[in-house]
């Protein structure tokens, strides 16, 4: 019951494989010892088989559910890192995609190995193949996906605004840009299967909004608690010194004339 509650809360049971193997073997051994005097009784054989079926179903269910948790965490990890790369560089190379995918699969295999139950022949091999196929589908054409293009467009718009010469209304100094950036993000429970990123700009001012349901994935990977809402304002103050100097010189020359 404690194991089921833990898994239903999207948590992995530490060292589940060996613990489940020991539970299965111990339960049958104790049953056999306590019912030894009824070893020829057909009712005893029937009850023993019921115990075997009960244990197998419970352990197999926990095993499969934990593999799904690890798969979702790996998928969320890869998706998050791909988007981070696009936000940083505007695109992501196939080499980098493959590296991110290999790292996630390696971590999955390491964690899944501790879940395997040897005496019930519960192996994580099929789940690994399933994950590899899912991640391959994710990275195939990722740069052309809607979310990657939206993220790249937001990045390019921010770069364009930062390079644009703007003026503070009423300020006598040219070449000065003052902009307010506000980045907000909502992150709730889940494993990153739903993500959104959008951006709005008005002159030098920018509002970025993000949403991801990946809080459980962060906790699963050992990260700290994730705030439900994060608001990060910043003030950008840019001075184009060569342009400012040139414009001031023109003003001085015009004043002399």
Tab-separated table of C-alpha atoms in Angstrom:
chain	number	residue	atom	x	y	z
A	1	UNK	CA	0.000	0.000	0.000
A	2	UNK	CA	2.848	2.416	0.845
A	3	UNK	CA	4.525	1.605	-2.472
A	4	UNK	CA	1.343	2.254	-4.424
A	5	UNK	CA	0.790	5.596	-2.714
A	6	UNK	CA	4.343	6.640	-3.519
A	7	UNK	CA	4.102	5.682	-7.172
A	8	UNK	CA	0.676	7.302	-7.526
A	9	UNK	CA	2.372	10.501	-6.336
A	10	UNK	CA	4.790	10.182	-9.290
A	11	UNK	CA	7.722	9.086	-7.158
A	12	UNK	CA	10.157	6.242	-7.767
A	13	UNK	CA	10.653	3.555	-5.113
A	14	UNK	CA	14.318	3.369	-4.180
A	15	UNK	CA	15.905	0.024	-5.101
A	16	UNK	CA	12.513	-1.328	-6.123
A	17	UNK	CA	13.788	-4.347	-8.090
A	18	UNK	CA	15.698	-6.119	-5.304
A	19	UNK	CA	13.066	-5.137	-2.718
A	20	UNK	CA	10.221	-6.527	-4.835
A	21	UNK	CA	12.159	-9.738	-5.518
A	22	UNK	CA	12.716	-10.215	-1.803
A	23	UNK	CA	9.061	-9.488	-1.021
A	24	UNK	CA	7.875	-12.045	-3.563
A	25	UNK	CA	10.257	-14.765	-2.371
A	26	UNK	CA	9.590	-14.099	1.323
A	27	UNK	CA	5.802	-14.131	0.935
A	28	UNK	CA	5.861	-17.531	-0.816
A	29	UNK	CA	8.372	-18.976	1.611
A	30	UNK	CA	6.296	-17.954	4.636
A	31	UNK	CA	3.127	-19.309	3.012
A	32	UNK	CA	4.805	-22.645	2.327
A	33	UNK	CA	6.174	-22.879	5.862
A	34	UNK	CA	2.848	-22.121	7.504
A	35	UNK	CA	0.847	-24.453	5.280
A	36	UNK	CA	3.359	-27.298	5.016
A	37	UNK	CA	1.135	-29.733	6.872
A	38	UNK	CA	-1.554	-29.177	4.201
A	39	UNK	CA	0.794	-29.693	1.272
A	40	UNK	CA	-1.421	-32.422	-0.241
A	41	UNK	CA	-4.565	-30.341	0.029
A	42	UNK	CA	-5.901	-29.019	-3.287
A	43	UNK	CA	-7.363	-25.983	-1.539
A	44	UNK	CA	-3.865	-25.067	-0.357
A	45	UNK	CA	-2.533	-25.245	-3.929
A	46	UNK	CA	-5.342	-22.993	-5.104
A	47	UNK	CA	-4.668	-20.411	-2.404
A	48	UNK	CA	-0.948	-20.482	-3.192
A	49	UNK	CA	-1.649	-19.727	-6.840
A	50	UNK	CA	-3.924	-16.862	-5.813
A	51	UNK	CA	-1.087	-15.447	-3.728
A	52	UNK	CA	1.317	-15.751	-6.668
A	53	UNK	CA	-1.107	-13.986	-9.013
A	54	UNK	CA	-1.753	-11.222	-6.477
A	55	UNK	CA	1.943	-10.556	-5.956
A	56	UNK	CA	2.770	-10.671	-9.667
A	57	UNK	CA	-0.020	-8.277	-10.611
A	58	UNK	CA	0.833	-5.795	-7.866
A	59	UNK	CA	4.583	-5.820	-8.535
A	60	UNK	CA	4.156	-5.715	-12.327
A	61	UNK	CA	1.772	-2.779	-12.040
A	62	UNK	CA	4.218	-0.819	-9.897
A	63	UNK	CA	7.064	-1.707	-12.259
A	64	UNK	CA	5.237	-0.478	-15.369
A	65	UNK	CA	3.989	2.713	-13.703
A	66	UNK	CA	7.478	3.638	-12.543
A	67	UNK	CA	8.888	3.091	-16.022
A	68	UNK	CA	6.246	5.492	-17.354
A	69	UNK	CA	7.322	8.077	-14.777
A	70	UNK	CA	10.929	7.768	-15.933
A	71	UNK	CA	9.874	7.985	-19.589
A	72	UNK	CA	7.898	11.177	-18.995
A	73	UNK	CA	10.789	12.694	-17.047
A	74	UNK	CA	13.235	11.884	-19.870
A	75	UNK	CA	10.877	13.310	-22.495
A	76	UNK	CA	10.430	16.504	-20.480
A	77	UNK	CA	14.188	16.813	-19.934
A	78	UNK	CA	14.946	16.521	-23.649
A	79	UNK	CA	12.181	18.952	-24.658
A	80	UNK	CA	13.335	21.524	-22.089
A	81	UNK	CA	16.989	21.320	-23.146
A	82	UNK	CA	16.103	21.589	-26.828
A	83	UNK	CA	14.118	24.759	-26.194
A	84	UNK	CA	16.886	26.194	-24.013
A	85	UNK	CA	19.316	25.651	-26.887
A	86	UNK	CA	16.965	27.378	-29.333
A	87	UNK	CA	16.517	30.319	-26.939
A	88	UNK	CA	20.289	30.629	-26.696
A	89	UNK	CA	21.331	30.029	-30.320
A	90	UNK	CA	18.180	30.352	-32.418
A	91	UNK	CA	18.509	26.762	-33.652
A	92	UNK	CA	19.966	23.426	-32.588
A	93	UNK	CA	22.280	21.143	-34.543
A	94	UNK	CA	21.619	17.450	-35.092
A	95	UNK	CA	24.810	16.657	-33.189
A	96	UNK	CA	23.556	18.557	-30.163
A	97	UNK	CA	20.120	16.925	-30.455
A	98	UNK	CA	21.710	13.473	-30.488
A	99	UNK	CA	23.862	14.290	-27.465
A	100	UNK	CA	20.898	15.520	-25.431
A	101	UNK	CA	18.916	12.420	-26.388
A	102	UNK	CA	21.737	10.003	-25.563
A	103	UNK	CA	22.243	11.593	-22.147
A	104	UNK	CA	18.532	11.296	-21.327
A	105	UNK	CA	18.390	7.658	-22.431
A	106	UNK	CA	21.500	6.850	-20.420
A	107	UNK	CA	19.939	8.305	-17.270
A	108	UNK	CA	16.715	6.417	-17.974
A	109	UNK	CA	18.570	3.115	-18.304
A	110	UNK	CA	20.504	3.718	-15.103
A	111	UNK	CA	17.330	4.445	-13.119
A	112	UNK	CA	15.266	1.735	-14.814
A	113	UNK	CA	17.862	-0.923	-14.020
A	114	UNK	CA	17.102	-0.538	-10.303
A	115	UNK	CA	13.430	-1.324	-11.018
A	116	UNK	CA	13.949	-4.664	-12.769
A	117	UNK	CA	12.625	-7.682	-10.853
A	118	UNK	CA	14.757	-10.684	-11.746
A	119	UNK	CA	12.654	-13.513	-10.304
A	120	UNK	CA	9.583	-12.209	-12.172
A	121	UNK	CA	11.577	-11.505	-15.358
A	122	UNK	CA	10.500	-7.869	-15.400
A	123	UNK	CA	12.894	-6.086	-17.758
A	124	UNK	CA	13.026	-2.425	-18.810
A	125	UNK	CA	14.282	-3.245	-22.324
A	126	UNK	CA	10.929	-2.722	-24.063
A	127	UNK	CA	10.406	0.581	-22.235
A	128	UNK	CA	13.831	1.746	-23.371
A	129	UNK	CA	13.017	1.026	-27.027
A	130	UNK	CA	9.703	2.833	-26.598
A	131	UNK	CA	11.499	5.869	-25.153
A	132	UNK	CA	14.094	5.884	-27.933
A	133	UNK	CA	11.336	5.912	-30.548
A	134	UNK	CA	9.482	8.711	-28.756
A	135	UNK	CA	12.613	10.881	-28.480
A	136	UNK	CA	13.499	10.215	-32.098
A	137	UNK	CA	10.056	11.485	-33.105
A	138	UNK	CA	10.552	14.529	-30.877
A	139	UNK	CA	13.900	15.619	-32.338
A	140	UNK	CA	13.027	14.806	-35.962
A	141	UNK	CA	12.290	18.155	-37.568
A	142	UNK	CA	12.379	19.901	-34.187
A	143	UNK	CA	13.825	23.114	-35.632
A	144	UNK	CA	10.796	23.333	-37.906
A	145	UNK	CA	8.241	22.628	-35.198
A	146	UNK	CA	5.800	25.337	-34.128
A	147	UNK	CA	7.206	25.677	-30.609
A	148	UNK	CA	10.819	25.882	-31.825
A	149	UNK	CA	9.952	28.477	-34.460
A	150	UNK	CA	8.011	30.560	-31.939
A	151	UNK	CA	10.926	30.397	-29.502
A	152	UNK	CA	13.428	31.361	-32.210
A	153	UNK	CA	11.185	34.212	-33.377
A	154	UNK	CA	10.967	35.542	-29.827
A	155	UNK	CA	14.744	35.388	-29.504
A	156	UNK	CA	15.311	37.134	-32.833
A	157	UNK	CA	12.797	39.840	-31.949
A	158	UNK	CA	14.615	40.526	-28.689
A	159	UNK	CA	17.958	40.742	-30.513
A	160	UNK	CA	16.443	43.078	-33.073
A	161	UNK	CA	15.049	45.350	-30.388
A	162	UNK	CA	18.352	45.440	-28.535
A	163	UNK	CA	20.149	46.477	-31.723
A	164	UNK	CA	17.573	49.105	-32.700
A	165	UNK	CA	18.459	52.745	-31.988
A	166	UNK	CA	15.652	54.314	-29.959
A	167	UNK	CA	15.389	57.518	-27.980
A	168	UNK	CA	13.940	58.455	-24.645
A	169	UNK	CA	11.070	60.890	-25.391
A	170	UNK	CA	12.163	64.389	-24.538
A	171	UNK	CA	15.766	63.387	-23.862
A	172	UNK	CA	18.405	65.534	-25.471
A	173	UNK	CA	20.830	62.627	-25.806
A	174	UNK	CA	20.595	60.514	-28.976
A	175	UNK	CA	21.858	56.918	-29.055
A	176	UNK	CA	20.203	56.066	-25.739
A	177	UNK	CA	17.773	53.156	-25.408
A	178	UNK	CA	15.760	52.460	-22.276
A	179	UNK	CA	13.473	49.430	-22.215
A	180	UNK	CA	11.532	47.449	-19.638
A	181	UNK	CA	11.535	43.657	-19.964
A	182	UNK	CA	9.124	41.559	-17.944
A	183	UNK	CA	9.413	37.781	-18.060
A	184	UNK	CA	6.706	35.719	-16.381
A	185	UNK	CA	6.390	31.948	-16.202
A	186	UNK	CA	3.777	29.597	-14.793
A	187	UNK	CA	4.909	26.064	-13.917
A	188	UNK	CA	2.583	23.496	-12.396
A	189	UNK	CA	2.678	19.751	-11.777
A	190	UNK	CA	3.470	17.436	-14.672
A	191	UNK	CA	6.278	16.145	-16.866
A	192	UNK	CA	6.585	18.761	-19.569
A	193	UNK	CA	4.096	17.441	-22.118
A	194	UNK	CA	2.515	20.911	-22.375
A	195	UNK	CA	4.671	23.999	-22.952
A	196	UNK	CA	4.032	27.480	-24.313
A	197	UNK	CA	6.203	30.528	-24.907
A	198	UNK	CA	5.034	33.843	-26.309
A	199	UNK	CA	6.341	37.379	-26.529
A	200	UNK	CA	4.835	40.851	-26.997
A	201	UNK	CA	6.748	44.048	-27.658
A	202	UNK	CA	5.920	47.736	-27.821
A	203	UNK	CA	8.908	49.794	-28.858
A	204	UNK	CA	11.809	49.008	-26.517
A	205	UNK	CA	9.537	47.274	-24.001
A	206	UNK	CA	9.021	43.511	-23.982
A	207	UNK	CA	6.673	41.120	-22.216
A	208	UNK	CA	7.572	37.409	-22.297
A	209	UNK	CA	5.203	34.741	-21.013
A	210	UNK	CA	5.952	31.053	-20.565
A	211	UNK	CA	4.015	28.047	-19.337
A	212	UNK	CA	5.208	24.497	-18.616
A	213	UNK	CA	3.742	21.634	-16.639
A	214	UNK	CA	7.158	20.235	-15.658
A	215	UNK	CA	7.336	20.775	-11.886
A	216	UNK	CA	7.161	17.044	-11.137
A	217	UNK	CA	9.955	16.327	-13.610
A	218	UNK	CA	12.226	18.847	-11.849
A	219	UNK	CA	11.508	17.236	-8.472
A	220	UNK	CA	12.029	13.754	-9.931
A	221	UNK	CA	15.494	14.763	-11.145
A	222	UNK	CA	16.469	15.992	-7.683
A	223	UNK	CA	15.781	19.678	-8.192
A	224	UNK	CA	14.253	21.930	-5.558
A	225	UNK	CA	10.694	23.111	-5.367
A	226	UNK	CA	9.452	25.002	-8.413
A	227	UNK	CA	7.429	28.201	-7.778
A	228	UNK	CA	4.017	28.213	-9.428
A	229	UNK	CA	4.511	31.755	-10.740
A	230	UNK	CA	7.818	33.465	-11.459
A	231	UNK	CA	7.963	37.159	-12.378
A	232	UNK	CA	11.271	38.675	-13.424
A	233	UNK	CA	11.350	42.351	-14.422
A	234	UNK	CA	14.504	43.930	-15.802
A	235	UNK	CA	15.470	47.371	-17.020
A	236	UNK	CA	17.641	47.577	-20.119
A	237	UNK	CA	19.660	50.745	-20.519
A	238	UNK	CA	21.764	50.823	-23.712
A	239	UNK	CA	24.117	53.575	-24.802
A	240	UNK	CA	25.530	53.628	-28.313
A	241	UNK	CA	28.587	55.738	-27.468
A	242	UNK	CA	30.012	56.209	-31.005
A	243	UNK	CA	26.591	57.154	-32.383
A	244	UNK	CA	25.932	59.491	-29.445
A	245	UNK	CA	29.273	61.218	-29.906
A	246	UNK	CA	28.650	61.638	-33.646
A	247	UNK	CA	25.178	63.117	-33.110
A	248	UNK	CA	26.375	65.508	-30.402
A	249	UNK	CA	29.149	66.684	-32.657
A	250	UNK	CA	26.608	67.353	-35.416
A	251	UNK	CA	24.445	69.344	-32.977
A	252	UNK	CA	27.416	71.413	-31.847
A	253	UNK	CA	28.428	72.137	-35.426
A	254	UNK	CA	24.858	73.065	-36.281
A	255	UNK	CA	24.705	75.403	-33.283
A	256	UNK	CA	27.847	77.171	-34.371
A	257	UNK	CA	26.399	77.683	-37.838
